[in-house]
Coordinates of N, CA and C in Angstrom, one line a residue:
X19 N 109.9 103.1 84.6 CA 109.7 102.0 84.4 C 108.3 101.4 85.6
X20 N 107.9 100.1 85.1 CA 106.3 99.9 86.5 C 107.3 99.7 87.5
X21 N 108.7 99.6 87.6 CA 109.1 99.4 89.0 C 109.4 100.9 89.0
X22 N 109.4 101.7 88.8 CA 109.5 103.1 89.2 C 108.7 103.4 89.9
X23 N 107.1 103.4 89.1 CA 105.8 104.0 89.3 C 105.7 103.1 90.5
X24 N 106.2 102.2 91.0 CA 105.3 101.4 91.9 C 105.9 102.4 93.6
X25 N 107.3 102.5 93.5 CA 108.2 102.7 94.2 C 108.0 104.2 94.6
X26 N 107.1 105.0 93.6 CA 106.9 106.2 93.4 C 104.8 106.4 94.5
X27 N 104.5 105.1 93.9 CA 103.0 105.2 94.7 C 103.0 104.5 96.3
X28 N 103.9 103.7 96.6 CA 104.3 103.1 97.5 C 105.4 103.4 98.1
X29 N 106.0 105.0 98.6 CA 107.4 104.6 98.9 C 107.8 104.0 99.7
X30 N 107.0 103.8 100.8 CA 107.8 103.2 102.0 C 106.9 101.7 102.1
X31 N 106.6 101.4 101.0 CA 105.5 100.0 101.2 C 105.8 99.3 99.9
X32 N 106.8 100.0 99.1 CA 107.1 98.9 97.8 C 106.8 97.8 97.8
X33 N 107.7 97.4 98.7 CA 107.7 95.6 98.9 C 107.1 95.2 99.1
X34 N 106.1 95.4 99.8 CA 104.8 94.6 100.3 C 103.6 93.9 99.7
X35 N 103.3 92.7 99.5 CA 102.5 92.4 98.8 C 101.3 92.9 98.8
X36 N 100.8 94.0 100.1 CA 99.8 94.5 99.5 C 99.9 95.4 98.7
X37 N 100.5 96.0 98.6 CA 101.1 97.4 97.8 C 101.2 96.9 96.9
X38 N 101.6 95.6 96.3 CA 102.5 95.4 94.7 C 100.9 94.8 94.5
X39 N 99.9 93.8 95.5 CA 99.0 94.0 94.6 C 97.7 95.1 94.1
X40 N 97.9 95.9 94.9 CA 97.2 97.5 95.0 C 97.6 97.6 93.8
X41 N 99.0 98.3 93.5 CA 99.7 98.3 92.2 C 99.1 97.4 91.1
X42 N 98.9 96.1 91.1 CA 98.5 95.6 90.4 C 97.1 95.8 89.5
X43 N 96.4 95.6 90.3 CA 95.1 96.4 89.9 C 94.4 97.8 90.3
X44 N 95.6 98.9 89.9 CA 96.0 100.0 89.4 C 96.2 99.5 88.0
X45 N 97.3 99.1 87.9 CA 97.5 99.6 86.2 C 96.4 98.6 85.7
X46 N 96.0 97.4 85.7 CA 94.8 96.8 85.5 C 94.1 97.5 84.9
X47 N 93.1 98.2 86.4 CA 92.4 99.3 85.2 C 92.8 100.6 84.7
X48 N 94.6 101.1 84.5 CA 94.9 102.2 84.1 C 95.9 102.1 83.2
X49 N 95.1 101.3 81.6 CA 96.5 101.2 80.7 C 96.3 100.1 80.4
X50 N 95.5 98.6 81.5 CA 95.9 97.0 81.4 C 94.2 96.9 81.2
X51 N 93.4 97.7 80.7 CA 91.8 97.4 80.6 C 91.9 96.2 79.7
X52 N 92.5 96.4 78.8 CA 92.2 94.8 77.7 C 92.3 93.4 78.8
X53 N 93.4 93.2 79.4 CA 93.7 92.5 80.0 C 92.9 92.2 81.0
X54 N 92.2 93.0 81.9 CA 91.7 93.1 82.7 C 90.2 92.3 82.5
X55 N 90.1 93.0 81.1 CA 88.9 91.9 80.0 C 88.8 90.5 80.4
X56 N 89.3 90.1 79.8 CA 90.0 89.1 79.8 C 90.6 88.5 81.1
X57 N 90.5 88.9 81.4 CA 90.9 88.0 83.3 C 89.0 88.1 83.6
X58 N 88.8 88.8 83.3 CA 86.9 88.9 83.7 C 86.3 87.9 83.6
X59 N 86.6 87.4 82.1 CA 86.0 86.9 81.2 C 85.9 85.1 81.2
X60 N 87.1 84.6 82.2 CA 87.3 83.2 82.5 C 87.3 83.3 83.8
X61 N 87.0 81.7 84.1 CA 87.2 81.5 85.5 C 88.2 80.1 85.9
X62 N 89.1 79.8 84.5 CA 89.8 79.3 84.4 C 91.9 79.1 85.3
X63 N 92.0 78.9 85.7 CA 92.9 79.2 86.6 C 94.5 79.8 85.5
X64 N 94.1 78.1 84.6 CA 95.2 78.6 83.4 C 95.4 79.2 82.3
X65 N 94.2 79.5 82.2 CA 93.9 80.8 81.1 C 93.8 82.3 82.5
X66 N 93.4 82.0 83.3 CA 94.2 83.1 83.8 C 95.7 83.8 83.6
X67 N 96.6 82.8 84.3 CA 97.9 82.8 84.2 C 98.2 83.0 83.2
X68 N 97.8 82.2 82.1 CA 98.6 82.2 80.7 C 98.1 84.3 79.8
X69 N 96.4 84.6 80.5 CA 96.7 85.8 80.0 C 97.4 87.0 80.9
X70 N 98.0 86.6 82.5 CA 98.3 87.6 83.0 C 100.3 87.5 82.2
X71 N 100.9 86.3 82.0 CA 102.3 86.3 81.7 C 102.0 86.8 80.0
X72 N 101.3 86.7 79.3 CA 101.4 86.8 78.1 C 100.8 88.3 78.0
X73 N 99.8 88.7 78.2 CA 99.2 90.2 78.3 C 99.9 90.9 79.3
X74 N 100.3 90.6 80.6 CA 100.3 91.7 81.4 C 102.2 92.3 81.9
X75 N 102.7 90.7 82.3 CA 104.0 90.6 81.8 C 104.4 90.9 80.6
X76 N 104.0 89.9 79.8 CA 104.7 89.8 78.3 C 106.1 89.3 78.8
X77 N 106.3 88.2 79.9 CA 107.6 87.3 79.4 C 107.1 86.4 78.4
X78 N 108.7 86.1 77.7 CA 108.8 84.9 76.6 C 108.8 83.6 77.1
X79 N 107.5 82.8 76.2 CA 107.1 82.0 76.7 C 108.4 80.4 76.9
X80 N 109.5 81.2 76.3 CA 110.8 80.3 76.6 C 111.0 79.9 78.0
X81 N 110.8 81.7 78.3 CA 111.5 82.3 80.1 C 110.3 82.0 81.0
X82 N 109.0 81.4 80.4 CA 108.1 81.5 81.5 C 108.2 80.9 83.2
X83 N 108.4 79.6 82.1 CA 107.9 78.2 83.1 C 106.5 78.2 83.5
X84 N 106.0 78.4 82.1 CA 104.1 77.6 82.5 C 103.8 77.2 83.3
X85 N 104.1 76.1 83.5 CA 103.6 74.6 84.4 C 103.6 74.8 85.8
X86 N 104.9 75.9 86.2 CA 105.1 75.6 87.2 C 104.4 76.9 88.4
X87 N 104.0 78.5 86.8 CA 103.2 79.5 87.1 C 101.8 78.8 87.3
X88 N 101.6 77.9 86.8 CA 100.1 77.3 86.8 C 99.8 76.5 87.9
X89 N 101.5 75.9 88.6 CA 100.8 75.5 89.3 C 100.8 75.6 90.7
X90 N 101.4 77.1 91.0 CA 101.5 78.0 91.8 C 100.4 78.8 91.8
X91 N 99.5 79.4 90.6 CA 98.3 79.9 90.7 C 97.3 79.0 91.5
X92 N 96.8 77.6 90.8 CA 96.5 77.3 91.7 C 96.6 77.3 92.6
X93 N 98.0 77.0 93.6 CA 97.8 76.6 94.5 C 97.7 77.7 95.7
X94 N 97.8 79.2 95.3 CA 97.3 80.2 95.9 C 95.9 80.8 95.5
X95 N 94.9 79.7 94.2 CA 93.8 80.1 94.8 C 93.0 79.0 95.8
X96 N 93.7 78.1 95.6 CA 93.3 76.8 96.8 C 93.6 77.6 98.2
X97 N 94.3 78.1 98.7 CA 94.2 78.8 100.1 C 93.2 79.5 100.3
X98 N 93.4 80.5 99.3 CA 92.5 81.9 99.4 C 91.4 80.7 99.5
X99 N 91.0 80.4 98.9 CA 89.4 80.0 98.1 C 89.0 79.2 99.7
X100 N 90.0 77.9 100.8 CA 89.8 77.6 101.6 C 89.6 79.1 102.7
X101 N 90.5 80.0 102.5 CA 90.6 81.4 103.7 C 89.0 81.7 104.0
X102 N 88.6 82.0 102.0 CA 87.2 82.3 102.0 C 86.1 82.0 102.8
X103 N 86.3 80.9 103.1 CA 85.7 79.9 104.5 C 85.5 80.0 105.4
X104 N 87.0 80.6 106.3 CA 86.5 81.1 107.5 C 86.4 82.2 107.8

């Protein structure tokens, strides 16, 4: 599955955030272009979070804890937006 592919692509660093993000970008460009297109068409953090959880991760809505995911997404976005200005 996906974890095996991640480990094969990054055998020495698959647990690092950089490798995991690079793998996600790879997947979005190879096999998940519909998800990438949907993400590219929104600037709304809540919409983007829902796209990721429903079309990329495909988690069941009863187990996703969507409000917490949206909160985390907003916090991460705010952190990167602040760092981008430095």
